[in-house]
Amino acid sequence: MSAGISFVGAGPGASDLITLRGARHIGEADVVLWTPSIVDAGWVRQNTRPDADLVDLARLGEDEITEIYRRAVRDKLRVVRMHAGDLASWGGLRAQLELCARLQLPAEVVPGVSPMSATAASVGVSLTEPDFADSVITAGQETNGMPDLEQIRQYAQFGTTMAVVVPAARAGELADALRAGGFDDSTPVVAAYKVSWPDEIVARTTIGELLVTVKQHRLWRHTLFLVGGAVRAGKTRSAGDASRRSSSGDGVVRWSRNRSSWTKRATPAPEPEVTPEPEPVAKPQRVTVVAEPIEVPEPAAPAEAEAPARKPAPAKAAAASTATKTVTAQAKKPVPRTNAAKTAAAAKAAAAKQPAKTQAKTPVKKATGQAQPQRGRRV
């Protein structure tokens, strides 16, 4: 390591969770800035140079730390500043890098294992799962006291996994803030204190039993709390788990029953799957056929109908009436069109013969009105 400063993530506390790169920088450093409570002090003393200066950060102010940086630039020293966990969760990293840039002190960042990852590995869970959480919200990582409860309540409205570092003595206030944000008492919680250390405490509980669990384990210092359905015990979903989960508008199942505020999530909802539309089926063309009218000849009337009607004689009036009734009765019956003319002619002929027979049968009356029989002539 050339002259400059290296910010090294010391991991959750166990010495064997320090990365190989971080351990190499620690072994080559002229000055090591560290806090004995973040990593095993015996390992640090065994793995640093005998002439290296070991400085306790807890006893230094910001001005004193800045003076060490100046001396490193002047004397071409190699400095290591150790931080617990991973430097990605340290809110003061940007300010330190800007200070080094002003002092013209080369700086390097070496990542480490976060306590959040170590806790999840200790209880055998993942912080994100498709059916329970698609993101992780961290709060209170670098605070000396209790994080803003209103901020925690707002974070809880998203319904995803939360990693909160707060003093265990104020666990009751944390539970109230989580309830106000929408989590119910059955939501799983993992409480981890000094994870990966020989005297670590990792306990499973729920929001409803959080205060009781903390008191049972006599926790009061800063403790990491993992909250959400993804940190539930076991990997098999039971019927009870299903009763505590509910569906939201973006289709993702959440752990708590009252996840109605999920619509306020900051990240955009996944776009719905677009089902390709089926190819349009060609409809048969509608063809309109216009047919020319066909002339149908009207049935020919009987020949005698064409002649002008004659006024029937008085003597034939009764016979004509009878013939007319006969023809009318026959016309009502369905007679083929080809026999209509023949039927009418036959009816007329019959009517013409009937008056003659009637006259032959009627005797001739004399003026007196009585008919006299004819006498035969003698020859």
GROMACS .gro file of C-alpha atoms in nm:
model
  379
    1MET     CA    1   0.000   0.000   0.000
    2SER     CA    2   0.141   0.334  -0.105
    3ALA     CA    3   0.116   0.647   0.109
    4GLY     CA    4  -0.243   0.748   0.165
    5ILE     CA    5  -0.548   0.635   0.361
    6SER     CA    6  -0.769   0.327   0.326
    7PHE     CA    7  -1.121   0.317   0.467
    8VAL     CA    8  -1.174  -0.052   0.550
    9GLY     CA    9  -1.504  -0.221   0.629
   10ALA     CA   10  -1.427  -0.438   0.932
   11GLY     CA   11  -1.740  -0.656   0.896
   12PRO     CA   12  -1.990  -0.738   1.171
   13GLY     CA   13  -1.721  -0.814   1.430
   14ALA     CA   14  -1.576  -1.160   1.368
   15SER     CA   15  -1.215  -1.133   1.256
   16ASP     CA   16  -1.254  -1.402   0.992
   17LEU     CA   17  -1.523  -1.193   0.819
   18ILE     CA   18  -1.272  -0.919   0.733
   19THR     CA   19  -1.188  -0.938   0.364
   20LEU     CA   20  -0.840  -1.046   0.253
   21ARG     CA   21  -0.782  -0.703   0.100
   22GLY     CA   22  -0.880  -0.530   0.420
   23ALA     CA   23  -0.656  -0.757   0.627
   24ARG     CA   24  -0.361  -0.688   0.395
   25HIS     CA   25  -0.404  -0.310   0.428
   26ILE     CA   26  -0.426  -0.341   0.807
   27GLY     CA   27  -0.104  -0.544   0.818
   28GLU     CA   28   0.084  -0.283   0.605
   29ALA     CA   29  -0.039   0.033   0.778
   30ASP     CA   30   0.176   0.280   0.973
   31VAL     CA   31  -0.130   0.413   1.160
   32VAL     CA   32  -0.452   0.219   1.236
   33LEU     CA   33  -0.757   0.417   1.346
   34TRP     CA   34  -1.012   0.181   1.498
   35THR     CA   35  -1.260   0.124   1.781
   36PRO     CA   36  -1.200  -0.188   1.996
   37SER     CA   37  -1.576  -0.252   2.013
   38ILE     CA   38  -1.612  -0.313   1.638
   39VAL     CA   39  -1.362  -0.597   1.595
   40ASP     CA   40  -1.165  -0.841   1.806
   41ALA     CA   41  -0.883  -0.642   1.964
   42GLY     CA   42  -0.656  -0.948   1.994
   43TRP     CA   43  -0.671  -1.009   1.619
   44VAL     CA   44  -0.584  -0.645   1.544
   45ARG     CA   45  -0.276  -0.655   1.769
   46GLN     CA   46  -0.160  -0.982   1.615
   47ASN     CA   47  -0.205  -0.871   1.253
   48THR     CA   48  -0.054  -0.520   1.262
   49ARG     CA   49   0.309  -0.418   1.243
   50PRO     CA   50   0.493  -0.400   1.576
   51ASP     CA   51   0.581  -0.034   1.513
   52ALA     CA   52   0.232   0.066   1.394
   53ASP     CA   53   0.038   0.323   1.592
   54LEU     CA   54  -0.303   0.191   1.709
   55VAL     CA   55  -0.531   0.488   1.776
   56ASP     CA   56  -0.874   0.456   1.941
   57LEU     CA   57  -1.119   0.664   1.739
   58ALA     CA   58  -1.360   0.692   2.032
   59ARG     CA   59  -1.108   0.920   2.210
   60LEU     CA   60  -1.048   1.158   1.919
   61GLY     CA   61  -1.236   1.457   1.793
   62GLU     CA   62  -1.273   1.564   1.430
   63ASP     CA   63  -0.987   1.814   1.457
   64GLU     CA   64  -0.751   1.552   1.593
   65ILE     CA   65  -0.844   1.312   1.314
   66THR     CA   66  -0.781   1.585   1.057
   67GLU     CA   67  -0.437   1.646   1.206
   68ILE     CA   68  -0.351   1.278   1.161
   69TYR     CA   69  -0.447   1.313   0.794
   70ARG     CA   70  -0.215   1.612   0.759
   71ARG     CA   71   0.073   1.424   0.917
   72ALA     CA   72   0.012   1.133   0.678
   73VAL     CA   73   0.051   1.370   0.383
   74ARG     CA   74   0.363   1.531   0.529
   75ASP     CA   75   0.537   1.211   0.637
   76LYS     CA   76   0.412   0.984   0.355
   77LEU     CA   77   0.235   0.753   0.599
   78ARG     CA   78  -0.003   0.470   0.521
   79VAL     CA   79  -0.319   0.506   0.730
   80VAL     CA   80  -0.611   0.265   0.777
   81ARG     CA   81  -0.942   0.378   0.924
   82MET     CA   82  -1.163   0.083   1.019
   83HIS     CA   83  -1.543   0.097   1.035
   84ALA     CA   84  -1.791  -0.166   1.148
   85GLY     CA   85  -1.978  -0.355   0.880
   86ASP     CA   86  -1.977  -0.220   0.527
   87LEU     CA   87  -1.880   0.134   0.438
   88ALA     CA   88  -2.172   0.157   0.196
   89SER     CA   89  -2.400   0.213   0.498
   90TRP     CA   90  -2.176   0.478   0.659
   91GLY     CA   91  -2.329   0.818   0.605
   92GLY     CA   92  -2.004   1.005   0.682
   93LEU     CA   93  -1.798   0.849   0.402
   94ARG     CA   94  -1.856   1.129   0.149
   95ALA     CA   95  -1.744   1.399   0.394
   96GLN     CA   96  -1.424   1.204   0.470
   97LEU     CA   97  -1.341   1.159   0.104
   98GLU     CA   98  -1.393   1.531   0.039
   99LEU     CA   99  -1.163   1.616   0.332
  100CYS     CA  100  -0.892   1.388   0.194
  101ALA     CA  101  -0.926   1.549  -0.149
  102ARG     CA  102  -0.871   1.897   0.003
  103LEU     CA  103  -0.562   1.771   0.189
  104GLN     CA  104  -0.438   1.594  -0.124
  105LEU     CA  105  -0.434   1.263   0.062
  106PRO     CA  106  -0.498   0.964  -0.168
  107ALA     CA  107  -0.796   0.761  -0.043
  108GLU     CA  108  -0.925   0.410  -0.110
  109VAL     CA  109  -1.244   0.234   0.005
  110VAL     CA  110  -1.242  -0.137   0.091
  111PRO     CA  111  -1.593  -0.288   0.129
  112GLY     CA  112  -1.686  -0.520   0.411
  113VAL     CA  113  -1.961  -0.759   0.525
  114SER     CA  114  -2.261  -0.571   0.667
  115PRO     CA  115  -2.427  -0.677   0.994
  116MET     CA  116  -2.754  -0.690   0.803
  117SER     CA  117  -2.615  -0.958   0.571
  118ALA     CA  118  -2.455  -1.144   0.860
  119THR     CA  119  -2.785  -1.148   1.054
  120ALA     CA  120  -2.980  -1.277   0.754
  121ALA     CA  121  -2.721  -1.550   0.705
  122SER     CA  122  -2.730  -1.639   1.074
  123VAL     CA  123  -3.105  -1.715   1.070
  124GLY     CA  124  -3.104  -1.856   0.716
  125VAL     CA  125  -3.327  -1.605   0.538
  126SER     CA  126  -3.305  -1.371   0.243
  127LEU     CA  127  -3.409  -1.009   0.280
  128THR     CA  128  -3.601  -1.004  -0.048
  129GLU     CA  129  -3.846  -1.261  -0.178
  130PRO     CA  130  -4.086  -1.233  -0.471
  131ASP     CA  131  -4.395  -1.298  -0.259
  132PHE     CA  132  -4.302  -1.078   0.040
  133ALA     CA  133  -4.052  -0.801  -0.037
  134ASP     CA  134  -3.873  -0.670  -0.344
  135SER     CA  135  -3.656  -0.414  -0.161
  136VAL     CA  136  -3.487  -0.337   0.174
  137ILE     CA  137  -3.510  -0.010   0.367
  138THR     CA  138  -3.237   0.068   0.621
  139ALA     CA  139  -3.269   0.327   0.896
  140GLY     CA  140  -3.061   0.439   1.191
  141GLN     CA  141  -2.735   0.280   1.077
  142GLU     CA  142  -2.514   0.568   1.192
  143THR     CA  143  -2.726   0.737   1.457
  144ASN     CA  144  -2.615   0.756   1.817
  145GLY     CA  145  -2.970   0.763   1.946
  146MET     CA  146  -3.319   0.680   1.829
  147PRO     CA  147  -3.394   0.751   1.462
  148ASP     CA  148  -3.685   0.979   1.381
  149LEU     CA  149  -4.001   0.782   1.463
  150GLU     CA  150  -4.202   0.971   1.203
  151GLN     CA  151  -3.949   0.870   0.939
  152ILE     CA  152  -3.973   0.505   1.044
  153ARG     CA  153  -4.352   0.524   1.028
  154GLN     CA  154  -4.332   0.659   0.673
  155TYR     CA  155  -4.087   0.388   0.573
  156ALA     CA  156  -4.317   0.121   0.716
  157GLN     CA  157  -4.595   0.225   0.477
  158PHE     CA  158  -4.403   0.066   0.190
  159GLY     CA  159  -4.458  -0.278   0.347
  160THR     CA  160  -4.117  -0.415   0.247
  161THR     CA  161  -3.825  -0.548   0.456
  162MET     CA  162  -3.683  -0.296   0.703
  163ALA     CA  163  -3.343  -0.303   0.875
  164VAL     CA  164  -3.344  -0.064   1.170
  165VAL     CA  165  -3.059  -0.002   1.415
  166VAL     CA  166  -3.190   0.150   1.739
  167PRO     CA  167  -3.121   0.116   2.111
  168ALA     CA  168  -3.301  -0.195   2.231
  169ALA     CA  169  -3.416  -0.001   2.538
  170ARG     CA  170  -3.658   0.185   2.307
  171ALA     CA  171  -3.801  -0.119   2.134
  172GLY     CA  172  -4.153  -0.026   2.247
  173GLU     CA  173  -4.137   0.304   2.058
  174LEU     CA  174  -4.009   0.121   1.751
  175ALA     CA  175  -4.302  -0.123   1.763
  176ASP     CA  176  -4.552   0.165   1.788
  177ALA     CA  177  -4.396   0.337   1.484
  178LEU     CA  178  -4.412   0.015   1.282
  179ARG     CA  179  -4.778  -0.035   1.371
  180ALA     CA  180  -4.860   0.323   1.277
  181GLY     CA  181  -4.701   0.262   0.938
  182GLY     CA  182  -4.923  -0.037   0.862
  183PHE     CA  183  -4.748  -0.347   1.000
  184ASP     CA  184  -4.958  -0.564   1.227
  185ASP     CA  185  -4.854  -0.745   1.546
  186SER     CA  186  -4.799  -1.076   1.366
  187THR     CA  187  -4.523  -0.937   1.140
  188PRO     CA  188  -4.196  -1.130   1.197
  189VAL     CA  189  -3.895  -0.957   1.352
  190VAL     CA  190  -3.533  -1.072   1.400
  191ALA     CA  191  -3.339  -0.895   1.676
  192ALA     CA  192  -2.958  -0.925   1.643
  193TYR     CA  193  -2.699  -0.798   1.889
  194LYS     CA  194  -2.322  -0.839   1.817
  195VAL     CA  195  -2.393  -1.087   1.540
  196SER     CA  196  -2.092  -1.307   1.451
  197TRP     CA  197  -1.931  -1.239   1.789
  198PRO     CA  198  -1.883  -1.522   2.040
  199ASP     CA  199  -2.148  -1.366   2.267
  200GLU     CA  200  -2.395  -1.275   1.990
  201ILE     CA  201  -2.772  -1.270   2.057
  202VAL     CA  202  -3.006  -1.341   1.766
  203ALA     CA  203  -3.374  -1.385   1.857
  204ARG     CA  204  -3.690  -1.435   1.652
  205THR     CA  205  -4.009  -1.257   1.756
  206THR     CA  206  -4.295  -1.047   1.623
  207ILE     CA  207  -4.389  -0.682   1.652
  208GLY     CA  208  -4.648  -0.771   1.915
  209GLU     CA  209  -4.387  -0.956   2.127
  210LEU     CA  210  -4.089  -0.733   2.052
  211LEU     CA  211  -4.078  -0.553   2.385
  212VAL     CA  212  -4.114  -0.877   2.583
  213THR     CA  213  -3.836  -1.047   2.382
  214VAL     CA  214  -3.595  -0.758   2.433
  215LYS     CA  215  -3.652  -0.767   2.808
  216GLN     CA  216  -3.607  -1.144   2.823
  217HIS     CA  217  -3.263  -1.117   2.659
  218ARG     CA  218  -3.170  -0.807   2.862
  219LEU     CA  219  -3.090  -0.600   2.555
  220TRP     CA  220  -3.053  -0.225   2.584
  221ARG     CA  221  -2.761  -0.125   2.357
  222HIS     CA  222  -2.788  -0.060   1.983
  223THR     CA  223  -2.944  -0.363   1.818
  224LEU     CA  224  -3.027  -0.449   1.458
  225PHE     CA  225  -3.394  -0.531   1.392
  226LEU     CA  226  -3.500  -0.697   1.066
  227VAL     CA  227  -3.873  -0.651   1.007
  228GLY     CA  228  -4.101  -0.804   0.742
  229GLY     CA  229  -4.248  -1.120   0.599
  230ALA     CA  230  -3.924  -1.218   0.425
  231VAL     CA  231  -3.754  -1.290   0.762
  232ARG     CA  232  -4.020  -1.537   0.875
  233ALA     CA  233  -3.906  -1.868   1.021
  234GLY     CA  234  -3.868  -2.157   0.781
  235LYS     CA  235  -3.924  -2.172   0.408
  236THR     CA  236  -4.257  -2.357   0.402
  237ARG     CA  237  -4.567  -2.139   0.387
  238SER     CA  238  -4.842  -2.246   0.617
  239ALA     CA  239  -5.213  -2.172   0.619
  240GLY     CA  240  -5.151  -1.914   0.891
  241ASP     CA  241  -4.904  -1.734   0.668
  242ALA     CA  242  -5.161  -1.713   0.391
  243SER     CA  243  -5.416  -1.561   0.628
  244ARG     CA  244  -5.173  -1.282   0.716
  245ARG     CA  245  -5.093  -1.197   0.356
  246SER     CA  246  -5.297  -0.983   0.122
  247SER     CA  247  -5.272  -0.882  -0.245
  248SER     CA  248  -5.196  -0.525  -0.357
  249GLY     CA  249  -5.284  -0.337  -0.685
  250ASP     CA  250  -4.943  -0.420  -0.848
  251GLY     CA  251  -5.025  -0.802  -0.786
  252VAL     CA  252  -4.750  -0.859  -0.522
  253VAL     CA  253  -4.853  -1.037  -0.198
  254ARG     CA  254  -4.762  -0.851   0.122
  255TRP     CA  255  -4.734  -0.988   0.474
  256SER     CA  256  -4.964  -0.765   0.678
  257ARG     CA  257  -5.341  -0.758   0.650
  258ASN     CA  258  -5.358  -0.379   0.630
  259ARG     CA  259  -5.135  -0.319   0.330
  260SER     CA  260  -5.384  -0.074   0.177
  261SER     CA  261  -5.117   0.198   0.181
  262TRP     CA  262  -4.896   0.005  -0.059
  263THR     CA  263  -5.003   0.239  -0.339
  264LYS     CA  264  -4.773   0.502  -0.186
  265ARG     CA  265  -4.458   0.304  -0.268
  266ALA     CA  266  -4.173   0.513  -0.406
  267THR     CA  267  -4.051   0.272  -0.671
  268PRO     CA  268  -4.263   0.239  -0.984
  269ALA     CA  269  -4.486  -0.063  -1.010
  270PRO     CA  270  -4.383  -0.327  -1.263
  271GLU     CA  271  -4.540  -0.282  -1.601
  272PRO     CA  272  -4.820  -0.528  -1.672
  273GLU     CA  273  -4.750  -0.803  -1.918
  274VAL     CA  274  -4.881  -0.723  -2.261
  275THR     CA  275  -5.057  -1.014  -2.426
  276PRO     CA  276  -5.005  -1.006  -2.800
  277GLU     CA  277  -5.326  -0.954  -2.986
  278PRO     CA  278  -5.430  -1.241  -3.212
  279GLU     CA  279  -5.392  -1.186  -3.581
  280PRO     CA  280  -5.714  -1.055  -3.733
  281VAL     CA  281  -5.914  -1.319  -3.915
  282ALA     CA  282  -6.023  -1.208  -4.257
  283LYS     CA  283  -6.399  -1.182  -4.267
  284PRO     CA  284  -6.573  -1.316  -4.576
  285GLN     CA  285  -6.677  -1.038  -4.806
  286ARG     CA  286  -7.043  -0.974  -4.818
  287VAL     CA  287  -7.169  -0.987  -5.177
  288THR     CA  288  -7.510  -0.844  -5.264
  289VAL     CA  289  -7.665  -1.001  -5.568
  290VAL     CA  290  -7.927  -0.790  -5.744
  291ALA     CA  291  -8.153  -1.013  -5.955
  292GLU     CA  292  -8.358  -0.878  -6.239
  293PRO     CA  293  -8.734  -0.921  -6.193
  294ILE     CA  294  -8.880  -1.218  -6.376
  295GLU     CA  295  -9.202  -1.151  -6.562
  296VAL     CA  296  -9.463  -1.413  -6.473
  297PRO     CA  297  -9.754  -1.421  -6.718
  298GLU     CA  298 -10.094  -1.391  -6.560
  299PRO     CA  299 -10.326  -1.692  -6.607
  300ALA     CA  300 -10.542  -1.661  -6.916
  301ALA     CA  301 -10.908  -1.593  -6.849
  302PRO     CA  302 -11.172  -1.818  -7.009
  303ALA     CA  303 -11.251  -1.735  -7.371
  304GLU     CA  304 -11.611  -1.645  -7.300
  305ALA     CA  305 -11.493  -1.392  -7.040
  306GLU     CA  306 -11.341  -1.177  -7.313
  307ALA     CA  307 -11.675  -1.130  -7.488
  308PRO     CA  308 -11.906  -0.862  -7.353
  309ALA     CA  309 -12.146  -0.993  -7.099
  310ARG     CA  310 -12.495  -1.051  -7.232
  311LYS     CA  311 -12.805  -0.986  -7.039
  312PRO     CA  312 -12.960  -1.329  -6.972
  313ALA     CA  313 -13.313  -1.388  -7.084
  314PRO     CA  314 -13.583  -1.383  -6.821
  315ALA     CA  315 -13.654  -1.747  -6.884
  316LYS     CA  316 -13.290  -1.837  -6.832
  317ALA     CA  317 -13.222  -1.624  -6.520
  318ALA     CA  318 -13.275  -1.908  -6.276
  319ALA     CA  319 -13.058  -2.144  -6.479
  320ALA     CA  320 -12.777  -1.885  -6.507
  321SER     CA  321 -12.790  -1.824  -6.133
  322THR     CA  322 -12.764  -2.195  -6.071
  323ALA     CA  323 -12.476  -2.227  -6.315
  324THR     CA  324 -12.297  -1.934  -6.153
  325LYS     CA  325 -12.326  -2.092  -5.806
  326THR     CA  326 -12.196  -2.420  -5.948
  327VAL     CA  327 -11.895  -2.255  -6.108
  328THR     CA  328 -11.828  -2.055  -5.790
  329ALA     CA  329 -11.833  -2.367  -5.576
  330GLN     CA  330 -11.601  -2.544  -5.813
  331ALA     CA  331 -11.366  -2.244  -5.823
  332LYS     CA  332 -11.311  -2.267  -5.445
  333LYS     CA  333 -11.158  -2.610  -5.488
  334PRO     CA  334 -10.788  -2.623  -5.587
  335VAL     CA  335 -10.814  -2.700  -5.959
  336PRO     CA  336 -10.504  -2.708  -6.171
  337ARG     CA  337 -10.460  -2.406  -6.392
  338THR     CA  338 -10.462  -2.620  -6.711
  339ASN     CA  339 -10.818  -2.758  -6.645
  340ALA     CA  340 -10.981  -2.424  -6.551
  341ALA     CA  341 -11.102  -2.349  -6.906
  342LYS     CA  342 -11.244  -2.699  -6.956
  343THR     CA  343 -11.434  -2.688  -6.627
  344ALA     CA  344 -11.594  -2.353  -6.709
  345ALA     CA  345 -11.703  -2.472  -7.059
  346ALA     CA  346 -11.860  -2.789  -6.919
  347ALA     CA  347 -12.053  -2.589  -6.659
  348LYS     CA  348 -12.187  -2.352  -6.930
  349ALA     CA  349 -12.298  -2.638  -7.152
  350ALA     CA  350 -12.486  -2.798  -6.866
  351ALA     CA  351 -12.659  -2.470  -6.789
  352ALA     CA  352 -12.765  -2.426  -7.155
  353LYS     CA  353 -12.938  -2.768  -7.166
  354GLN     CA  354 -13.134  -2.725  -6.844
  355PRO     CA  355 -13.396  -2.466  -6.967
  356ALA     CA  356 -13.485  -2.682  -7.267
  357LYS     CA  357 -13.579  -2.976  -7.051
  358THR     CA  358 -13.783  -2.750  -6.827
  359GLN     CA  359 -13.989  -2.617  -7.123
  360ALA     CA  360 -14.054  -2.965  -7.256
  361LYS     CA  361 -14.199  -3.082  -6.924
  362THR     CA  362 -14.425  -2.776  -6.875
  363PRO     CA  363 -14.774  -2.816  -7.050
  364VAL     CA  364 -14.907  -2.529  -7.261
  365LYS     CA  365 -15.177  -2.339  -7.085
  366LYS     CA  366 -15.484  -2.193  -7.257
  367ALA     CA  367 -15.614  -1.850  -7.200
  368THR     CA  368 -15.807  -1.981  -6.911
  369GLY     CA  369 -15.482  -2.072  -6.742
  370GLN     CA  370 -15.539  -2.454  -6.760
  371ALA     CA  371 -15.360  -2.683  -6.997
  372GLN     CA  372 -15.582  -2.893  -7.226
  373PRO     CA  373 -15.463  -3.231  -7.341
  374GLN     CA  374 -15.424  -3.270  -7.714
  375ARG     CA  375 -15.653  -3.507  -7.886
  376GLY     CA  376 -15.532  -3.740  -8.153
  377ARG     CA  377 -15.650  -3.702  -8.510
  378ARG     CA  378 -15.838  -3.983  -8.656
  379VAL     CA  379 -15.719  -4.091  -9.005
   0.00000   0.00000   0.00000
